[in-house]
Amino acid sequence: MLAVLGLTNSLSKALQKNDQEILNAISLVESTKRQLNKLRNDGCDDFVAQVCSFGEKNNTEVLTMEEEFVDSIRPRKKSGKTNLHHYKIDCFYSVLDMQLLEFNVRFDEVNSELLVSMASLSPIDSFHQFDKSKLVRLAEFYPDDFSLLELRSLDHQLDIYLDNVQRDERFSKLESLGDLARVMVETRKHFSHPLVYRLLKLCLILSVATATVERYSIRHEGTNICIPHAAVAYIALLIAEPPLLFEEEILPATDYMCPKASHLSPY
């Protein structure tokens, strides 16, 4: 278990931080999955050896792996499998398979593409990661927010937007999507580039919801199904123009939608 937690720790920390860390986290997903697969395929023998070594050093009885496994709940019932089979297949493989399944569910092809595309809007290093094709593709994931005509307009607006913000000193030292949204409003460029700003707001919803889901699923496993829906809905209301919901209303409303979440801190 320590090995599994160690392999997933970097990604878990990145997912709980701000939007820029979430953008970087996507690059850790495949690496973490590869290391978990490597541990599954090649790590069991080392794991058993470490357990046996620990037992010998601490004068603890060590099971003989070739002997028949005895279920502590039903000790008189024949298990029909060895200790090695139980701890390797039923325990070691099962834990890793559950972890890999969770990765595949949370980071399927669509979710991964969304996060990668979102990175193209990052203002860091004077918009170094900007990729117009990925941003247009990102907008295509939201047909209710971008009509076909607006998608064509966005394609042209992105070129003007990039040239405009790269030549504006006020955008030169931004470090997050949140900073970008704030400065766009302060400079009133959200009126000049309305489609880009709309896409930016959708990215902020995605990034904050991802961090929120990760934090709450780790801290409150009993509510990890309800929290994502509440998070996305109320973040969307908060950033609407004008705001349709104020922060002090979030917890009472969340309590209505998900009673289990009423005791949670919003931070």
PDB file of N, CA and C in Angstrom, residues 70-153:
ATOM      1  N   VAL A  70      -5.604 -20.087   4.839  1.00  0.00           N
ATOM      2  CA  VAL A  70      -6.673 -20.307   5.809  1.00  0.00           C
ATOM      3  C   VAL A  70      -7.391 -18.983   6.041  1.00  0.00           C
ATOM      4  N   ASP A  71      -8.671 -18.967   5.717  1.00  0.00           N
ATOM      5  CA  ASP A  71      -9.485 -17.768   5.909  1.00  0.00           C
ATOM      6  C   ASP A  71      -9.776 -17.598   7.393  1.00  0.00           C
ATOM      7  N   SER A  72      -9.408 -16.462   7.957  1.00  0.00           N
ATOM      8  CA  SER A  72      -9.601 -16.240   9.391  1.00  0.00           C
ATOM      9  C   SER A  72     -11.073 -16.191   9.772  1.00  0.00           C
ATOM     10  N   ILE A  73     -11.939 -15.869   8.817  1.00  0.00           N
ATOM     11  CA  ILE A  73     -13.376 -15.819   9.098  1.00  0.00           C
ATOM     12  C   ILE A  73     -13.984 -17.216   9.067  1.00  0.00           C
ATOM     13  N   ARG A  74     -13.520 -18.053   8.135  1.00  0.00           N
ATOM     14  CA  ARG A  74     -14.003 -19.438   8.024  1.00  0.00           C
ATOM     15  C   ARG A  74     -12.796 -20.387   8.045  1.00  0.00           C
ATOM     16  N   PRO A  75     -12.165 -20.519   9.186  1.00  0.00           N
ATOM     17  CA  PRO A  75     -10.919 -21.297   9.260  1.00  0.00           C
ATOM     18  C   PRO A  75     -11.085 -22.784   8.947  1.00  0.00           C
ATOM     19  N   ARG A  76     -12.286 -23.332   9.132  1.00  0.00           N
ATOM     20  CA  ARG A  76     -12.481 -24.766   8.882  1.00  0.00           C
ATOM     21  C   ARG A  76     -12.793 -25.078   7.422  1.00  0.00           C
ATOM     22  N   LYS A  77     -13.116 -24.055   6.667  1.00  0.00           N
ATOM     23  CA  LYS A  77     -13.471 -24.270   5.269  1.00  0.00           C
ATOM     24  C   LYS A  77     -12.219 -24.267   4.396  1.00  0.00           C
ATOM     25  N   LYS A  78     -12.120 -25.269   3.520  1.00  0.00           N
ATOM     26  CA  LYS A  78     -10.986 -25.357   2.606  1.00  0.00           C
ATOM     27  C   LYS A  78     -11.037 -24.197   1.610  1.00  0.00           C
ATOM     28  N   SER A  79      -9.947 -23.486   1.497  1.00  0.00           N
ATOM     29  CA  SER A  79      -9.924 -22.345   0.582  1.00  0.00           C
ATOM     30  C   SER A  79      -9.597 -22.753  -0.851  1.00  0.00           C
ATOM     31  N   GLY A  80      -8.841 -23.837  -0.997  1.00  0.00           N
ATOM     32  CA  GLY A  80      -8.481 -24.304  -2.329  1.00  0.00           C
ATOM     33  C   GLY A  80      -7.441 -23.444  -3.025  1.00  0.00           C
ATOM     34  N   LYS A  81      -6.718 -22.625  -2.267  1.00  0.00           N
ATOM     35  CA  LYS A  81      -5.679 -21.794  -2.870  1.00  0.00           C
ATOM     36  C   LYS A  81      -4.546 -21.598  -1.874  1.00  0.00           C
ATOM     37  N   THR A  82      -3.402 -21.301  -2.385  1.00  0.00           N
ATOM     38  CA  THR A  82      -2.230 -21.127  -1.525  1.00  0.00           C
ATOM     39  C   THR A  82      -2.181 -19.706  -0.956  1.00  0.00           C
ATOM     40  N   ASN A  83      -1.318 -19.541   0.041  1.00  0.00           N
ATOM     41  CA  ASN A  83      -1.112 -18.198   0.579  1.00  0.00           C
ATOM     42  C   ASN A  83      -0.608 -17.239  -0.501  1.00  0.00           C
ATOM     43  N   LEU A  84       0.275 -17.759  -1.376  1.00  0.00           N
ATOM     44  CA  LEU A  84       0.817 -16.925  -2.444  1.00  0.00           C
ATOM     45  C   LEU A  84      -0.297 -16.429  -3.361  1.00  0.00           C
ATOM     46  N   HIS A  85      -1.212 -17.338  -3.729  1.00  0.00           N
ATOM     47  CA  HIS A  85      -2.324 -16.957  -4.601  1.00  0.00           C
ATOM     48  C   HIS A  85      -3.181 -15.883  -3.930  1.00  0.00           C
ATOM     49  N   HIS A  86      -3.471 -16.072  -2.658  1.00  0.00           N
ATOM     50  CA  HIS A  86      -4.334 -15.116  -1.957  1.00  0.00           C
ATOM     51  C   HIS A  86      -3.697 -13.728  -1.895  1.00  0.00           C
ATOM     52  N   TYR A  87      -2.442 -13.664  -1.461  1.00  0.00           N
ATOM     53  CA  TYR A  87      -1.823 -12.358  -1.264  1.00  0.00           C
ATOM     54  C   TYR A  87      -1.372 -11.709  -2.570  1.00  0.00           C
ATOM     55  N   LYS A  88      -1.104 -12.550  -3.579  1.00  0.00           N
ATOM     56  CA  LYS A  88      -0.695 -12.000  -4.869  1.00  0.00           C
ATOM     57  C   LYS A  88      -1.898 -11.599  -5.718  1.00  0.00           C
ATOM     58  N   ILE A  89      -2.854 -12.524  -5.869  1.00  0.00           N
ATOM     59  CA  ILE A  89      -3.997 -12.281  -6.750  1.00  0.00           C
ATOM     60  C   ILE A  89      -5.100 -11.490  -6.049  1.00  0.00           C
ATOM     61  N   ASP A  90      -5.504 -11.986  -4.872  1.00  0.00           N
ATOM     62  CA  ASP A  90      -6.649 -11.373  -4.186  1.00  0.00           C
ATOM     63  C   ASP A  90      -6.314 -10.034  -3.534  1.00  0.00           C
ATOM     64  N   CYS A  91      -5.065  -9.864  -3.133  1.00  0.00           N
ATOM     65  CA  CYS A  91      -4.692  -8.621  -2.435  1.00  0.00           C
ATOM     66  C   CYS A  91      -3.861  -7.692  -3.320  1.00  0.00           C
ATOM     67  N   PHE A  92      -2.656  -8.138  -3.680  1.00  0.00           N
ATOM     68  CA  PHE A  92      -1.712  -7.289  -4.409  1.00  0.00           C
ATOM     69  C   PHE A  92      -2.286  -6.827  -5.751  1.00  0.00           C
ATOM     70  N   TYR A  93      -2.716  -7.783  -6.578  1.00  0.00           N
ATOM     71  CA  TYR A  93      -3.266  -7.424  -7.882  1.00  0.00           C
ATOM     72  C   TYR A  93      -4.563  -6.633  -7.752  1.00  0.00           C
ATOM     73  N   SER A  94      -5.401  -7.006  -6.795  1.00  0.00           N
ATOM     74  CA  SER A  94      -6.699  -6.342  -6.647  1.00  0.00           C
ATOM     75  C   SER A  94      -6.540  -4.864  -6.318  1.00  0.00           C
ATOM     76  N   VAL A  95      -5.624  -4.553  -5.402  1.00  0.00           N
ATOM     77  CA  VAL A  95      -5.406  -3.153  -5.031  1.00  0.00           C
ATOM     78  C   VAL A  95      -4.916  -2.347  -6.235  1.00  0.00           C
ATOM     79  N   LEU A  96      -3.959  -2.891  -6.964  1.00  0.00           N
ATOM     80  CA  LEU A  96      -3.417  -2.174  -8.118  1.00  0.00           C
ATOM     81  C   LEU A  96      -4.441  -2.064  -9.241  1.00  0.00           C
ATOM     82  N   ASP A  97      -5.235  -3.125  -9.449  1.00  0.00           N
ATOM     83  CA  ASP A  97      -6.262  -3.074 -10.491  1.00  0.00           C
ATOM     84  C   ASP A  97      -7.328  -2.031 -10.173  1.00  0.00           C
ATOM     85  N   MET A  98      -7.697  -1.911  -8.905  1.00  0.00           N
ATOM     86  CA  MET A  98      -8.666  -0.884  -8.509  1.00  0.00           C
ATOM     87  C   MET A  98      -8.100   0.506  -8.750  1.00  0.00           C
ATOM     88  N   GLN A  99      -6.816   0.685  -8.452  1.00  0.00           N
ATOM     89  CA  GLN A  99      -6.188   1.990  -8.657  1.00  0.00           C
ATOM     90  C   GLN A  99      -6.125   2.332 -10.137  1.00  0.00           C
ATOM     91  N   LEU A 100      -5.750   1.354 -10.962  1.00  0.00           N
ATOM     92  CA  LEU A 100      -5.670   1.586 -12.404  1.00  0.00           C
ATOM     93  C   LEU A 100      -7.048   1.847 -13.000  1.00  0.00           C
ATOM     94  N   LEU A 101      -8.060   1.134 -12.497  1.00  0.00           N
ATOM     95  CA  LEU A 101      -9.424   1.358 -12.975  1.00  0.00           C
ATOM     96  C   LEU A 101      -9.877   2.780 -12.666  1.00  0.00           C
ATOM     97  N   GLU A 102      -9.555   3.255 -11.470  1.00  0.00           N
ATOM     98  CA  GLU A 102      -9.929   4.617 -11.098  1.00  0.00           C
ATOM     99  C   GLU A 102      -9.243   5.635 -12.008  1.00  0.00           C
ATOM    100  N   PHE A 103      -7.989   5.384 -12.344  1.00  0.00           N
ATOM    101  CA  PHE A 103      -7.278   6.270 -13.263  1.00  0.00           C
ATOM    102  C   PHE A 103      -7.971   6.298 -14.621  1.00  0.00           C
ATOM    103  N   ASN A 104      -8.343   5.124 -15.130  1.00  0.00           N
ATOM    104  CA  ASN A 104      -8.968   5.041 -16.449  1.00  0.00           C
ATOM    105  C   ASN A 104     -10.337   5.706 -16.475  1.00  0.00           C
ATOM    106  N   VAL A 105     -11.053   5.647 -15.344  1.00  0.00           N
ATOM    107  CA  VAL A 105     -12.373   6.274 -15.271  1.00  0.00           C
ATOM    108  C   VAL A 105     -12.241   7.791 -15.172  1.00  0.00           C
ATOM    109  N   ARG A 106     -11.355   8.245 -14.301  1.00  0.00           N
ATOM    110  CA  ARG A 106     -11.206   9.691 -14.083  1.00  0.00           C
ATOM    111  C   ARG A 106     -10.492  10.380 -15.237  1.00  0.00           C
ATOM    112  N   PHE A 107      -9.580   9.668 -15.877  1.00  0.00           N
ATOM    113  CA  PHE A 107      -8.784  10.283 -16.936  1.00  0.00           C
ATOM    114  C   PHE A 107      -8.957   9.497 -18.226  1.00  0.00           C
ATOM    115  N   ASP A 108     -10.208   9.423 -18.698  1.00  0.00           N
ATOM    116  CA  ASP A 108     -10.442   8.770 -19.974  1.00  0.00           C
ATOM    117  C   ASP A 108      -9.962   9.692 -21.094  1.00  0.00           C
ATOM    118  N   GLU A 109     -10.154   9.270 -22.323  1.00  0.00           N
ATOM    119  CA  GLU A 109      -9.607  10.014 -23.462  1.00  0.00           C
ATOM    120  C   GLU A 109     -10.176  11.426 -23.550  1.00  0.00           C
ATOM    121  N   VAL A 110     -11.481  11.555 -23.291  1.00  0.00           N
ATOM    122  CA  VAL A 110     -12.118  12.868 -23.393  1.00  0.00           C
ATOM    123  C   VAL A 110     -11.627  13.803 -22.297  1.00  0.00           C
ATOM    124  N   ASN A 111     -11.611  13.313 -21.056  1.00  0.00           N
ATOM    125  CA  ASN A 111     -11.158  14.155 -19.947  1.00  0.00           C
ATOM    126  C   ASN A 111      -9.714  14.597 -20.132  1.00  0.00           C
ATOM    127  N   SER A 112      -8.878  13.674 -20.593  1.00  0.00           N
ATOM    128  CA  SER A 112      -7.472  14.016 -20.809  1.00  0.00           C
ATOM    129  C   SER A 112      -7.328  15.066 -21.905  1.00  0.00           C
ATOM    130  N   GLU A 113      -8.112  14.915 -22.972  1.00  0.00           N
ATOM    131  CA  GLU A 113      -8.044  15.890 -24.066  1.00  0.00           C
ATOM    132  C   GLU A 113      -8.519  17.265 -23.603  1.00  0.00           C
ATOM    133  N   LEU A 114      -9.534  17.278 -22.739  1.00  0.00           N
ATOM    134  CA  LEU A 114     -10.020  18.547 -22.200  1.00  0.00           C
ATOM    135  C   LEU A 114      -8.920  19.273 -21.435  1.00  0.00           C
ATOM    136  N   LEU A 115      -8.221  18.537 -20.582  1.00  0.00           N
ATOM    137  CA  LEU A 115      -7.183  19.157 -19.766  1.00  0.00           C
ATOM    138  C   LEU A 115      -5.994  19.610 -20.608  1.00  0.00           C
ATOM    139  N   VAL A 116      -5.622  18.791 -21.591  1.00  0.00           N
ATOM    140  CA  VAL A 116      -4.512  19.173 -22.472  1.00  0.00           C
ATOM    141  C   VAL A 116      -4.878  20.423 -23.275  1.00  0.00           C
ATOM    142  N   SER A 117      -6.108  20.458 -23.771  1.00  0.00           N
ATOM    143  CA  SER A 117      -6.557  21.625 -24.537  1.00  0.00           C
ATOM    144  C   SER A 117      -6.604  22.864 -23.658  1.00  0.00           C
ATOM    145  N   MET A 118      -7.001  22.679 -22.415  1.00  0.00           N
ATOM    146  CA  MET A 118      -7.077  23.789 -21.478  1.00  0.00           C
ATOM    147  C   MET A 118      -5.707  24.431 -21.279  1.00  0.00           C
ATOM    148  N   ALA A 119      -4.666  23.623 -21.318  1.00  0.00           N
ATOM    149  CA  ALA A 119      -3.307  24.136 -21.130  1.00  0.00           C
ATOM    150  C   ALA A 119      -2.927  25.139 -22.214  1.00  0.00           C
ATOM    151  N   SER A 120      -3.570  25.030 -23.371  1.00  0.00           N
ATOM    152  CA  SER A 120      -3.247  25.925 -24.483  1.00  0.00           C
ATOM    153  C   SER A 120      -3.659  27.363 -24.222  1.00  0.00           C
ATOM    154  N   LEU A 121      -4.486  27.577 -23.204  1.00  0.00           N
ATOM    155  CA  LEU A 121      -4.927  28.927 -22.873  1.00  0.00           C
ATOM    156  C   LEU A 121      -4.071  29.560 -21.778  1.00  0.00           C
ATOM    157  N   SER A 122      -3.124  28.807 -21.243  1.00  0.00           N
ATOM    158  CA  SER A 122      -2.296  29.297 -20.140  1.00  0.00           C
ATOM    159  C   SER A 122      -1.495  30.539 -20.551  1.00  0.00           C
ATOM    160  N   PRO A 123      -1.461  31.571 -19.688  1.00  0.00           N
ATOM    161  CA  PRO A 123      -0.723  32.797 -20.014  1.00  0.00           C
ATOM    162  C   PRO A 123       0.754  32.759 -19.638  1.00  0.00           C
ATOM    163  N   ILE A 124       1.214  31.678 -19.030  1.00  0.00           N
ATOM    164  CA  ILE A 124       2.597  31.593 -18.555  1.00  0.00           C
ATOM    165  C   ILE A 124       3.587  31.721 -19.717  1.00  0.00           C
ATOM    166  N   ASP A 125       4.704  32.396 -19.450  1.00  0.00           N
ATOM    167  CA  ASP A 125       5.762  32.600 -20.453  1.00  0.00           C
ATOM    168  C   ASP A 125       5.216  33.231 -21.728  1.00  0.00           C
ATOM    169  N   SER A 126       4.411  34.265 -21.529  1.00  0.00           N
ATOM    170  CA  SER A 126       3.853  35.009 -22.653  1.00  0.00           C
ATOM    171  C   SER A 126       3.071  34.099 -23.602  1.00  0.00           C
ATOM    172  N   PHE A 127       2.225  33.261 -23.007  1.00  0.00           N
ATOM    173  CA  PHE A 127       1.321  32.383 -23.758  1.00  0.00           C
ATOM    174  C   PHE A 127       2.089  31.383 -24.627  1.00  0.00           C
ATOM    175  N   HIS A 128       3.158  30.855 -24.051  1.00  0.00           N
ATOM    176  CA  HIS A 128       4.029  29.937 -24.789  1.00  0.00           C
ATOM    177  C   HIS A 128       3.294  28.680 -25.250  1.00  0.00           C
ATOM    178  N   GLN A 129       2.329  28.207 -24.467  1.00  0.00           N
ATOM    179  CA  GLN A 129       1.638  26.954 -24.793  1.00  0.00           C
ATOM    180  C   GLN A 129       0.428  27.154 -25.703  1.00  0.00           C
ATOM    181  N   PHE A 130       0.212  28.364 -26.162  1.00  0.00           N
ATOM    182  CA  PHE A 130      -0.978  28.659 -26.968  1.00  0.00           C
ATOM    183  C   PHE A 130      -1.034  27.774 -28.204  1.00  0.00           C
ATOM    184  N   ASP A 131      -2.200  27.153 -28.420  1.00  0.00           N
ATOM    185  CA  ASP A 131      -2.418  26.290 -29.585  1.00  0.00           C
ATOM    186  C   ASP A 131      -3.864  26.495 -30.036  1.00  0.00           C
ATOM    187  N   LYS A 132      -4.027  27.211 -31.119  1.00  0.00           N
ATOM    188  CA  LYS A 132      -5.375  27.573 -31.570  1.00  0.00           C
ATOM    189  C   LYS A 132      -6.223  26.351 -31.902  1.00  0.00           C
ATOM    190  N   SER A 133      -5.642  25.370 -32.552  1.00  0.00           N
ATOM    191  CA  SER A 133      -6.419  24.192 -32.953  1.00  0.00           C
ATOM    192  C   SER A 133      -6.977  23.449 -31.741  1.00  0.00           C
ATOM    193  N   LYS A 134      -6.180  23.373 -30.671  1.00  0.00           N
ATOM    194  CA  LYS A 134      -6.650  22.699 -29.462  1.00  0.00           C
ATOM    195  C   LYS A 134      -7.757  23.489 -28.773  1.00  0.00           C
ATOM    196  N   LEU A 135      -7.675  24.809 -28.824  1.00  0.00           N
ATOM    197  CA  LEU A 135      -8.702  25.636 -28.192  1.00  0.00           C
ATOM    198  C   LEU A 135     -10.016  25.574 -28.964  1.00  0.00           C
ATOM    199  N   VAL A 136      -9.937  25.539 -30.276  1.00  0.00           N
ATOM    200  CA  VAL A 136     -11.155  25.362 -31.074  1.00  0.00           C
ATOM    201  C   VAL A 136     -11.752  23.987 -30.796  1.00  0.00           C
ATOM    202  N   ARG A 137     -10.899  22.999 -30.691  1.00  0.00           N
ATOM    203  CA  ARG A 137     -11.364  21.651 -30.361  1.00  0.00           C
ATOM    204  C   ARG A 137     -12.020  21.637 -28.984  1.00  0.00           C
ATOM    205  N   LEU A 138     -11.454  22.367 -28.033  1.00  0.00           N
ATOM    206  CA  LEU A 138     -12.037  22.455 -26.695  1.00  0.00           C
ATOM    207  C   LEU A 138     -13.437  23.056 -26.760  1.00  0.00           C
ATOM    208  N   ALA A 139     -13.604  24.106 -27.548  1.00  0.00           N
ATOM    209  CA  ALA A 139     -14.920  24.735 -27.683  1.00  0.00           C
ATOM    210  C   ALA A 139     -15.931  23.778 -28.300  1.00  0.00           C
ATOM    211  N   GLU A 140     -15.472  22.885 -29.157  1.00  0.00           N
ATOM    212  CA  GLU A 140     -16.376  21.918 -29.787  1.00  0.00           C
ATOM    213  C   GLU A 140     -16.980  20.946 -28.777  1.00  0.00           C
ATOM    214  N   PHE A 141     -16.331  20.797 -27.622  1.00  0.00           N
ATOM    215  CA  PHE A 141     -16.883  19.938 -26.573  1.00  0.00           C
ATOM    216  C   PHE A 141     -18.098  20.586 -25.904  1.00  0.00           C
ATOM    217  N   TYR A 142     -18.353  21.862 -26.195  1.00  0.00           N
ATOM    218  CA  TYR A 142     -19.443  22.589 -25.539  1.00  0.00           C
ATOM    219  C   TYR A 142     -20.412  23.138 -26.584  1.00  0.00           C
ATOM    220  N   PRO A 143     -21.159  22.261 -27.266  1.00  0.00           N
ATOM    221  CA  PRO A 143     -22.069  22.719 -28.327  1.00  0.00           C
ATOM    222  C   PRO A 143     -23.192  23.619 -27.818  1.00  0.00           C
ATOM    223  N   ASP A 144     -23.528  23.525 -26.532  1.00  0.00           N
ATOM    224  CA  ASP A 144     -24.567  24.401 -25.978  1.00  0.00           C
ATOM    225  C   ASP A 144     -24.052  25.813 -25.742  1.00  0.00           C
ATOM    226  N   ASP A 145     -22.739  25.974 -25.712  1.00  0.00           N
ATOM    227  CA  ASP A 145     -22.136  27.283 -25.447  1.00  0.00           C
ATOM    228  C   ASP A 145     -21.567  27.940 -26.696  1.00  0.00           C
ATOM    229  N   PHE A 146     -21.262  27.129 -27.721  1.00  0.00           N
ATOM    230  CA  PHE A 146     -20.695  27.668 -28.954  1.00  0.00           C
ATOM    231  C   PHE A 146     -21.458  27.097 -30.147  1.00  0.00           C
ATOM    232  N   SER A 147     -22.123  27.970 -30.875  1.00  0.00           N
ATOM    233  CA  SER A 147     -22.804  27.537 -32.094  1.00  0.00           C
ATOM    234  C   SER A 147     -21.770  27.309 -33.197  1.00  0.00           C
ATOM    235  N   LEU A 148     -22.197  26.736 -34.308  1.00  0.00           N
ATOM    236  CA  LEU A 148     -21.275  26.503 -35.422  1.00  0.00           C
ATOM    237  C   LEU A 148     -20.716  27.823 -35.946  1.00  0.00           C
ATOM    238  N   LEU A 149     -21.564  28.836 -35.995  1.00  0.00           N
ATOM    239  CA  LEU A 149     -21.103  30.151 -36.449  1.00  0.00           C
ATOM    240  C   LEU A 149     -20.083  30.732 -35.473  1.00  0.00           C
ATOM    241  N   GLU A 150     -20.324  30.562 -34.175  1.00  0.00           N
ATOM    242  CA  GLU A 150     -19.391  31.077 -33.166  1.00  0.00           C
ATOM    243  C   GLU A 150     -18.068  30.320 -33.196  1.00  0.00           C
ATOM    244  N   LEU A 151     -18.106  29.042 -33.509  1.00  0.00           N
ATOM    245  CA  LEU A 151     -16.861  28.276 -33.630  1.00  0.00           C
ATOM    246  C   LEU A 151     -15.992  28.834 -34.752  1.00  0.00           C
ATOM    247  N   ARG A 152     -16.621  29.185 -35.870  1.00  0.00           N
ATOM    248  CA  ARG A 152     -15.860  29.778 -36.975  1.00  0.00           C
ATOM    249  C   ARG A 152     -15.319  31.149 -36.580  1.00  0.00           C
ATOM    250  N   SER A 153     -16.123  31.902 -35.854  1.00  0.00           N
ATOM    251  CA  SER A 153     -15.672  33.224 -35.396  1.00  0.00           C
ATOM    252  C   SER A 153     -14.541  33.096 -34.382  1.00  0.00           C
TER     253      SER A 153
END
